[in-house]
Amino acid sequence: MDLIKSLSASENEPITCIDMHTCGEPTRIILKGYPSLTGTLLEQRSQAKAQYDHIRRRLMLEPRGHFDMYGAILRQETEMTNTGEADIGVLFTTNDGYSTMCGHATIALGRFLVDTHDLDVFPNRTKLRFDPEERTTQLRLHAPCGVVEVTVPTTDDGSKSDPSRPVSFTSVDCFATGLDISIQLPNSPLWPSNFSVVADFSYGGAFYCFVNVRQLTFLENGLRNFDMDVVNQFTRVLKATINGDGELSYSLKHPKEDDLSFLYSVILVDDTLGVALPGSQGAEAGLCFFADQQVDRSPTGSAVSARLALAYALGRLHMGDSWTYHSLVSLKRRDEAAFVGTVLEEVKLEEPMKYPCVSTKVQGHASYTGHHVFIIEKDDLISNDGFTMERFAK
């Protein structure tokens, strides 16, 4: 520790992190050393963007991270923790900014926040609700999209998490915003001229666009065997096209918060792949591109909530139904790396929406991968701000 202090630049505190993964997708949990933020959680998010974005880049990108790194900044005090409606807050970080919800990180945080007994990191740890019969602990996580209820399996005494059983969370309100929307794409040598796709839009804490691979002629084998570069270019163009079309803005409009009203991700869906886990009515696979074309290794927890709301709106799932959602990792490795999503109930809103609003449950497994203390040497001009090799090629 003395060496770390001596090497760190005087104006930069060492930053302590725990690294975890959920079904292969990383979460770098920032525990100590991040600058103080003030105001509501959304105001803290804006402050982090405006004043401390270099720290996000430093921790997410090279040489400490990589293009597909993901992070979570713990916020011990928010407006919801102050009123007792939440136990702790969090800001989620990507390769290019700050997302509004993240299911895979929520699952990882559930385990960590039960396992830690450091009251500087988690002041409300002793207030968590332990159920000795179910051997689970409940916590309320304040994400930018709202408060998410997390259920963490534990040991008999509740002192630490039980990794053999999945963590689950109950979503914020989820709803479809657009069904069977035709989108004309710019011409490209990668797909036929005058090519259009039919997409669905849905919200699960963030806004998602879903495209079934069966309509993509350049994906003859769906997600079984494909060219990742072509798919990367396709989803990038599709996202830009949607963002550039004002007539589609309604599909990305949150009813209460403008800060939540943006397209976070495009997901390609292959409903011919995947094994249903016990208790599920069926399975499908998805490939998620989010932020600046990050590829999610997990099935994407908030997207599972959005997909459940979409399936409910389409009449494909009903209250109490469960579905298994696979990523490329769970398809190739173990079925247990998949997420299971369940439609819990329909939510009645003060202002009716075009499609039903539902609450959902998503469950999956997370594991620890490391513990880091990151520093900046005062003469290190390269890593004070992170970089990616992908951006050098643009």
Short mmCIF file of C-alpha atoms in Angstrom, two decimals:
data_model
loop_
_atom_site.label_atom_id
_atom_site.label_comp_id
_atom_site.label_asym_id
_atom_site.label_seq_id
_atom_site.Cartn_x
_atom_site.Cartn_y
_atom_site.Cartn_z
CA MET A 1 0.00 0.00 0.00
CA ASP A 2 2.90 2.38 0.71
CA LEU A 3 4.21 1.71 -2.81
CA ILE A 4 0.79 2.52 -4.27
CA LYS A 5 0.65 5.78 -2.35
CA SER A 6 4.15 6.75 -3.39
CA LEU A 7 3.50 6.02 -7.08
CA SER A 8 0.11 7.76 -7.29
CA ALA A 9 0.02 11.31 -8.54
CA SER A 10 -0.68 13.78 -5.76
CA GLU A 11 -3.89 15.04 -7.43
CA ASN A 12 -5.31 11.53 -8.05
CA GLU A 13 -6.43 9.21 -5.29
CA PRO A 14 -5.97 5.47 -5.81
CA ILE A 15 -9.29 3.90 -6.90
CA THR A 16 -10.29 0.55 -5.42
CA CYS A 17 -12.40 -1.84 -7.50
CA ILE A 18 -13.83 -5.34 -7.34
CA ASP A 19 -14.16 -7.11 -10.69
CA MET A 20 -16.95 -9.61 -11.36
CA HIS A 21 -18.62 -11.19 -14.37
CA THR A 22 -22.20 -12.23 -15.02
CA CYS A 23 -22.49 -14.97 -17.63
CA GLY A 24 -19.18 -13.73 -19.04
CA GLU A 25 -19.97 -9.98 -19.07
CA PRO A 26 -17.63 -7.94 -16.83
CA THR A 27 -18.60 -5.50 -14.10
CA ARG A 28 -15.89 -3.35 -12.52
CA ILE A 29 -17.40 -2.15 -9.23
CA ILE A 30 -15.80 1.13 -8.11
CA LEU A 31 -15.71 1.11 -4.31
CA LYS A 32 -13.40 3.84 -3.07
CA GLY A 33 -11.47 6.78 -4.47
CA TYR A 34 -14.11 8.16 -6.85
CA PRO A 35 -14.75 11.91 -6.38
CA SER A 36 -17.74 13.13 -4.38
CA LEU A 37 -20.99 13.73 -6.30
CA THR A 38 -24.04 15.68 -5.13
CA GLY A 39 -27.76 15.99 -5.82
CA THR A 40 -30.24 13.44 -7.12
CA LEU A 41 -28.89 10.32 -8.81
CA LEU A 42 -29.65 11.73 -12.27
CA GLU A 43 -27.90 14.97 -11.24
CA GLN A 44 -24.94 12.89 -10.04
CA ARG A 45 -24.94 11.16 -13.41
CA SER A 46 -24.79 14.55 -15.16
CA GLN A 47 -22.03 15.71 -12.84
CA ALA A 48 -20.00 12.55 -13.52
CA LYS A 49 -20.35 13.19 -17.28
CA ALA A 50 -19.39 16.85 -17.05
CA GLN A 51 -16.56 16.76 -14.49
CA TYR A 52 -15.18 13.25 -14.12
CA ASP A 53 -15.62 11.50 -17.45
CA HIS A 54 -11.84 11.10 -17.72
CA ILE A 55 -12.05 8.76 -14.72
CA ARG A 56 -14.67 6.64 -16.50
CA ARG A 57 -12.41 6.42 -19.53
CA ARG A 58 -9.39 5.71 -17.34
CA LEU A 59 -11.09 2.74 -15.65
CA MET A 60 -13.10 1.36 -18.58
CA LEU A 61 -10.66 1.70 -21.48
CA GLU A 62 -7.06 0.67 -22.11
CA PRO A 63 -4.59 0.16 -20.52
CA ARG A 64 -6.64 -0.72 -17.40
CA GLY A 65 -9.72 -1.95 -19.23
CA HIS A 66 -10.76 -2.67 -22.81
CA PHE A 67 -13.33 -1.71 -25.44
CA ASP A 68 -16.02 -3.96 -23.93
CA MET A 69 -15.45 -3.20 -20.23
CA TYR A 70 -18.43 -2.28 -18.06
CA GLY A 71 -18.51 -0.52 -14.70
CA ALA A 72 -20.62 0.40 -11.68
CA ILE A 73 -19.93 3.40 -9.43
CA LEU A 74 -21.48 2.91 -6.00
CA ARG A 75 -23.38 5.93 -4.70
CA GLN A 76 -23.93 5.67 -0.97
CA GLU A 77 -26.27 8.68 -0.86
CA THR A 78 -29.10 9.53 -3.27
CA GLU A 79 -32.56 11.05 -2.87
CA MET A 80 -33.94 7.51 -2.53
CA THR A 81 -31.46 6.40 0.14
CA ASN A 82 -32.22 9.61 2.04
CA THR A 83 -35.94 8.77 2.15
CA GLY A 84 -35.32 5.10 2.98
CA GLU A 85 -36.74 3.87 -0.35
CA ALA A 86 -33.37 2.43 -1.43
CA ASP A 87 -30.37 0.92 0.34
CA ILE A 88 -27.68 2.21 -2.03
CA GLY A 89 -27.38 3.85 -5.43
CA VAL A 90 -25.31 3.13 -8.51
CA LEU A 91 -24.18 4.73 -11.76
CA PHE A 92 -23.45 2.38 -14.66
CA THR A 93 -20.56 3.07 -17.06
CA THR A 94 -19.86 1.86 -20.60
CA ASN A 95 -17.16 2.44 -23.20
CA ASP A 96 -18.71 5.78 -24.16
CA GLY A 97 -20.90 6.94 -21.31
CA TYR A 98 -23.42 6.12 -18.61
CA SER A 99 -26.32 3.73 -19.06
CA THR A 100 -29.63 4.04 -17.21
CA MET A 101 -30.04 0.39 -16.18
CA CYS A 102 -27.97 -2.78 -16.30
CA GLY A 103 -29.26 -6.21 -15.37
CA HIS A 104 -25.99 -8.13 -15.49
CA ALA A 105 -24.31 -5.53 -13.23
CA THR A 106 -27.31 -5.58 -10.86
CA ILE A 107 -26.91 -9.35 -10.47
CA ALA A 108 -23.19 -8.92 -9.72
CA LEU A 109 -23.86 -6.04 -7.32
CA GLY A 110 -26.43 -8.15 -5.49
CA ARG A 111 -23.78 -10.69 -4.56
CA PHE A 112 -21.14 -8.11 -3.70
CA LEU A 113 -23.40 -5.92 -1.55
CA VAL A 114 -24.41 -8.94 0.54
CA ASP A 115 -20.82 -10.16 0.81
CA THR A 116 -19.28 -6.86 1.87
CA HIS A 117 -19.38 -5.87 5.53
CA ASP A 118 -17.40 -2.68 5.00
CA LEU A 119 -19.76 0.06 6.20
CA ASP A 120 -17.68 2.73 4.44
CA VAL A 121 -18.54 1.00 1.16
CA PHE A 122 -22.12 0.10 2.07
CA PRO A 123 -23.40 2.00 5.14
CA ASN A 124 -26.80 0.28 5.04
CA ARG A 125 -25.44 -3.28 4.94
CA THR A 126 -26.76 -4.05 8.44
CA LYS A 127 -30.27 -2.91 7.47
CA LEU A 128 -30.77 -5.49 4.71
CA ARG A 129 -33.71 -7.84 5.15
CA PHE A 130 -32.71 -11.51 5.63
CA ASP A 131 -35.23 -14.34 5.22
CA PRO A 132 -33.90 -17.37 7.16
CA GLU A 133 -36.49 -19.74 5.68
CA GLU A 134 -35.73 -18.90 2.06
CA ARG A 135 -32.06 -18.16 2.88
CA THR A 136 -32.20 -14.96 0.84
CA THR A 137 -31.43 -11.30 1.48
CA GLN A 138 -33.35 -8.43 -0.10
CA LEU A 139 -31.80 -5.13 -1.14
CA ARG A 140 -33.10 -2.09 -2.98
CA LEU A 141 -30.76 -0.69 -5.60
CA HIS A 142 -31.34 2.84 -6.85
CA ALA A 143 -30.39 2.86 -10.54
CA PRO A 144 -30.84 5.91 -12.81
CA CYS A 145 -34.08 4.39 -14.14
CA GLY A 146 -35.51 3.85 -10.64
CA VAL A 147 -35.38 1.47 -7.68
CA VAL A 148 -34.77 -2.20 -8.46
CA GLU A 149 -35.53 -4.94 -5.92
CA VAL A 150 -32.74 -7.54 -5.75
CA THR A 151 -33.00 -10.98 -4.13
CA VAL A 152 -29.70 -12.64 -3.23
CA PRO A 153 -29.44 -16.30 -2.11
CA THR A 154 -27.27 -16.60 0.99
CA THR A 155 -25.69 -18.99 3.43
CA ASP A 156 -27.76 -20.16 6.40
CA ASP A 157 -26.85 -17.15 8.54
CA GLY A 158 -27.17 -14.57 5.74
CA SER A 159 -23.59 -13.40 6.15
CA LYS A 160 -22.60 -14.01 2.53
CA SER A 161 -24.06 -14.92 -0.83
CA ASP A 162 -24.57 -18.46 -2.11
CA PRO A 163 -23.15 -18.61 -5.67
CA SER A 164 -24.79 -21.98 -6.38
CA ARG A 165 -28.20 -20.29 -6.65
CA PRO A 166 -29.08 -17.43 -9.02
CA VAL A 167 -29.52 -13.81 -8.01
CA SER A 168 -32.75 -12.22 -9.24
CA PHE A 169 -34.09 -8.70 -9.58
CA THR A 170 -37.52 -7.19 -10.10
CA SER A 171 -37.55 -4.54 -12.78
CA VAL A 172 -38.84 -1.03 -12.97
CA ASP A 173 -41.98 -0.66 -15.09
CA CYS A 174 -41.39 -2.16 -18.57
CA PHE A 175 -43.36 -1.55 -21.76
CA ALA A 176 -43.26 -1.92 -25.52
CA THR A 177 -43.25 1.33 -27.49
CA GLY A 178 -43.38 0.18 -31.12
CA LEU A 179 -44.30 -3.07 -32.88
CA ASP A 180 -43.47 -4.10 -36.45
CA ILE A 181 -41.86 -0.80 -37.40
CA SER A 182 -40.40 -0.76 -40.92
CA ILE A 183 -37.03 1.02 -41.17
CA GLN A 184 -35.40 1.82 -44.52
CA LEU A 185 -31.61 1.49 -44.39
CA PRO A 186 -29.04 3.39 -46.47
CA ASN A 187 -27.57 1.40 -49.35
CA SER A 188 -24.49 -0.66 -48.56
CA PRO A 189 -22.57 -3.41 -50.35
CA LEU A 190 -23.21 -5.57 -47.28
CA TRP A 191 -26.97 -5.86 -47.91
CA PRO A 192 -29.38 -5.56 -50.88
CA SER A 193 -30.26 -2.12 -52.24
CA ASN A 194 -33.42 -0.49 -50.90
CA PHE A 195 -33.18 -2.80 -47.90
CA SER A 196 -35.56 -2.33 -44.99
CA VAL A 197 -36.00 -4.21 -41.72
CA VAL A 198 -38.93 -4.64 -39.39
CA ALA A 199 -38.08 -3.83 -35.78
CA ASP A 200 -39.74 -3.74 -32.37
CA PHE A 201 -38.99 -1.22 -29.62
CA SER A 202 -39.33 -1.81 -25.91
CA TYR A 203 -38.19 -0.37 -22.57
CA GLY A 204 -36.73 -2.35 -19.67
CA GLY A 205 -34.90 0.41 -17.81
CA ALA A 206 -33.30 1.42 -21.12
CA PHE A 207 -34.67 1.52 -24.67
CA TYR A 208 -33.96 -1.37 -27.03
CA CYS A 209 -34.53 -2.07 -30.71
CA PHE A 210 -35.08 -5.75 -31.57
CA VAL A 211 -34.60 -7.27 -35.03
CA ASN A 212 -35.26 -10.93 -35.81
CA VAL A 213 -32.38 -12.43 -37.82
CA ARG A 214 -34.73 -14.37 -40.10
CA GLN A 215 -35.25 -11.26 -42.24
CA LEU A 216 -31.51 -10.59 -42.68
CA THR A 217 -30.38 -12.19 -45.93
CA PHE A 218 -26.71 -11.76 -45.03
CA LEU A 219 -27.24 -13.99 -41.96
CA GLU A 220 -28.15 -17.25 -43.68
CA ASN A 221 -27.35 -19.27 -40.55
CA GLY A 222 -28.72 -16.78 -38.05
CA LEU A 223 -26.55 -16.56 -34.94
CA ARG A 224 -25.15 -20.04 -35.47
CA ASN A 225 -22.35 -18.89 -37.74
CA PHE A 226 -21.88 -15.31 -38.91
CA ASP A 227 -19.43 -12.54 -39.70
CA MET A 228 -19.16 -10.32 -36.60
CA ASP A 229 -17.76 -7.39 -38.61
CA VAL A 230 -20.77 -7.38 -40.94
CA VAL A 231 -23.20 -7.58 -38.03
CA ASN A 232 -21.31 -4.80 -36.26
CA GLN A 233 -21.64 -2.53 -39.29
CA PHE A 234 -25.31 -3.41 -39.77
CA THR A 235 -26.29 -2.63 -36.17
CA ARG A 236 -24.24 0.59 -36.20
CA VAL A 237 -26.01 1.80 -39.36
CA LEU A 238 -29.42 0.75 -38.02
CA LYS A 239 -28.87 2.62 -34.75
CA ALA A 240 -27.72 5.76 -36.59
CA THR A 241 -30.72 5.54 -38.92
CA ILE A 242 -33.15 5.31 -36.01
CA ASN A 243 -31.49 8.19 -34.18
CA GLY A 244 -31.62 10.29 -37.34
CA ASP A 245 -35.32 9.70 -37.99
CA GLY A 246 -37.45 12.12 -35.99
CA GLU A 247 -40.59 10.14 -36.79
CA LEU A 248 -39.25 7.28 -34.65
CA SER A 249 -38.62 9.44 -31.60
CA TYR A 250 -41.93 8.33 -30.03
CA SER A 251 -40.50 4.81 -29.70
CA LEU A 252 -37.68 6.14 -27.49
CA LYS A 253 -39.76 8.49 -25.32
CA HIS A 254 -39.90 7.81 -21.60
CA PRO A 255 -43.19 9.04 -20.08
CA LYS A 256 -41.51 10.75 -17.10
CA GLU A 257 -37.78 11.37 -17.63
CA ASP A 258 -36.18 12.93 -20.70
CA ASP A 259 -32.77 11.72 -19.45
CA LEU A 260 -33.97 8.15 -20.09
CA SER A 261 -35.24 8.86 -23.61
CA PHE A 262 -32.55 7.52 -25.92
CA LEU A 263 -31.76 4.33 -27.85
CA TYR A 264 -29.29 2.32 -25.80
CA SER A 265 -28.98 -0.85 -27.83
CA VAL A 266 -29.82 -2.88 -30.92
CA ILE A 267 -30.33 -6.60 -30.36
CA LEU A 268 -30.47 -9.31 -33.01
CA VAL A 269 -32.82 -12.12 -31.99
CA ASP A 270 -32.61 -15.74 -33.12
CA ASP A 271 -35.64 -17.64 -31.84
CA THR A 272 -34.40 -20.96 -33.25
CA LEU A 273 -31.50 -21.27 -30.77
CA GLY A 274 -31.17 -22.08 -27.10
CA VAL A 275 -32.26 -24.65 -24.54
CA ALA A 276 -35.04 -23.77 -22.09
CA LEU A 277 -33.95 -23.95 -18.46
CA PRO A 278 -36.28 -25.70 -15.98
CA GLY A 279 -39.52 -23.81 -15.45
CA SER A 280 -39.29 -21.94 -18.76
CA GLN A 281 -41.82 -22.27 -21.56
CA GLY A 282 -39.13 -21.80 -24.24
CA ALA A 283 -35.84 -20.19 -25.21
CA GLU A 284 -34.21 -17.84 -27.69
CA ALA A 285 -30.82 -16.24 -28.27
CA GLY A 286 -29.77 -12.65 -28.79
CA LEU A 287 -26.71 -10.61 -29.74
CA CYS A 288 -26.64 -7.20 -28.08
CA PHE A 289 -24.72 -4.16 -29.34
CA PHE A 290 -24.90 -1.27 -26.87
CA ALA A 291 -23.19 2.06 -26.15
CA ASP A 292 -20.45 2.51 -28.80
CA GLN A 293 -20.94 -0.96 -30.30
CA GLN A 294 -19.97 -2.87 -27.18
CA VAL A 295 -20.96 -6.52 -27.47
CA ASP A 296 -22.66 -7.95 -24.41
CA ARG A 297 -21.36 -11.35 -23.36
CA SER A 298 -24.43 -11.90 -21.19
CA PRO A 299 -28.06 -12.13 -22.37
CA THR A 300 -28.46 -8.48 -21.20
CA GLY A 301 -30.66 -8.26 -18.11
CA SER A 302 -32.50 -5.01 -18.81
CA ALA A 303 -33.10 -6.23 -22.37
CA VAL A 304 -34.65 -9.40 -20.94
CA SER A 305 -37.12 -7.16 -19.10
CA ALA A 306 -37.80 -5.29 -22.35
CA ARG A 307 -38.21 -8.57 -24.26
CA LEU A 308 -40.68 -9.86 -21.67
CA ALA A 309 -42.74 -6.67 -22.00
CA LEU A 310 -42.60 -7.02 -25.77
CA ALA A 311 -43.68 -10.69 -25.67
CA TYR A 312 -46.52 -9.75 -23.31
CA ALA A 313 -47.68 -6.99 -25.65
CA LEU A 314 -47.65 -9.46 -28.55
CA GLY A 315 -49.60 -12.06 -26.55
CA ARG A 316 -46.74 -14.57 -26.69
CA LEU A 317 -46.25 -14.61 -22.91
CA HIS A 318 -48.77 -14.18 -20.10
CA MET A 319 -48.51 -13.32 -16.43
CA GLY A 320 -46.45 -15.95 -14.62
CA ASP A 321 -44.79 -17.25 -17.80
CA SER A 322 -41.00 -17.63 -17.91
CA TRP A 323 -38.59 -17.67 -20.85
CA THR A 324 -34.89 -18.50 -21.18
CA TYR A 325 -32.63 -15.94 -22.88
CA HIS A 326 -29.24 -16.96 -24.23
CA SER A 327 -26.17 -15.05 -25.30
CA LEU A 328 -23.43 -16.39 -27.56
CA VAL A 329 -21.51 -17.34 -24.41
CA SER A 330 -24.29 -19.42 -22.88
CA LEU A 331 -24.93 -21.13 -26.22
CA LYS A 332 -21.30 -22.27 -26.41
CA ARG A 333 -20.49 -22.83 -22.75
CA ARG A 334 -23.16 -23.78 -20.20
CA ASP A 335 -26.92 -23.40 -20.24
CA GLU A 336 -26.66 -22.03 -16.69
CA ALA A 337 -25.04 -18.91 -18.18
CA ALA A 338 -28.44 -17.99 -19.62
CA PHE A 339 -30.91 -15.64 -17.93
CA VAL A 340 -34.44 -16.65 -17.04
CA GLY A 341 -37.08 -13.93 -17.24
CA THR A 342 -40.60 -14.02 -15.83
CA VAL A 343 -43.61 -11.75 -16.38
CA LEU A 344 -44.81 -10.93 -12.86
CA GLU A 345 -47.85 -8.69 -13.25
CA GLU A 346 -49.43 -5.95 -15.28
CA VAL A 347 -48.88 -2.45 -13.90
CA LYS A 348 -51.66 0.12 -14.02
CA LEU A 349 -50.36 3.60 -14.81
CA GLU A 350 -52.00 6.97 -14.20
CA GLU A 351 -51.46 7.84 -17.85
CA PRO A 352 -52.45 4.87 -20.06
CA MET A 353 -49.92 3.83 -22.69
CA LYS A 354 -50.43 2.23 -26.09
CA TYR A 355 -49.08 -1.12 -24.91
CA PRO A 356 -49.35 -2.83 -21.50
CA CYS A 357 -46.85 -2.05 -18.77
CA VAL A 358 -45.50 -4.98 -16.73
CA SER A 359 -43.11 -5.78 -13.92
CA THR A 360 -40.63 -8.57 -14.55
CA LYS A 361 -38.14 -10.79 -12.75
CA VAL A 362 -34.73 -11.67 -14.22
CA GLN A 363 -32.31 -14.17 -12.72
CA GLY A 364 -28.73 -15.22 -13.42
CA HIS A 365 -25.35 -16.09 -11.90
CA ALA A 366 -22.37 -13.81 -11.17
CA SER A 367 -18.81 -14.60 -10.05
CA TYR A 368 -15.80 -12.72 -8.71
CA THR A 369 -12.73 -12.30 -10.91
CA GLY A 370 -10.42 -9.86 -9.14
CA HIS A 371 -9.57 -6.98 -6.84
CA HIS A 372 -7.70 -3.90 -8.05
CA VAL A 373 -6.24 -0.67 -6.80
CA PHE A 374 -5.69 1.60 -9.81
CA ILE A 375 -3.27 4.50 -9.73
CA ILE A 376 -1.88 7.27 -11.94
CA GLU A 377 1.80 8.10 -11.86
CA LYS A 378 2.37 11.84 -12.21
CA ASP A 379 4.59 11.40 -15.29
CA ASP A 380 2.23 8.95 -17.03
CA LEU A 381 0.73 10.98 -19.86
CA ILE A 382 -0.65 7.97 -21.77
CA SER A 383 -3.00 6.37 -19.26
CA ASN A 384 -4.35 9.46 -17.51
CA ASP A 385 -7.18 9.24 -20.05
CA GLY A 386 -8.11 5.83 -21.47
CA PHE A 387 -8.00 4.83 -25.12
CA THR A 388 -9.08 2.04 -27.44
CA MET A 389 -7.32 0.76 -30.52
CA GLU A 390 -10.68 0.60 -32.34
CA ARG A 391 -11.02 4.38 -32.18
CA PHE A 392 -7.54 4.96 -33.57
CA ALA A 393 -8.69 3.25 -36.78
CA LYS A 394 -11.69 5.57 -37.28
#
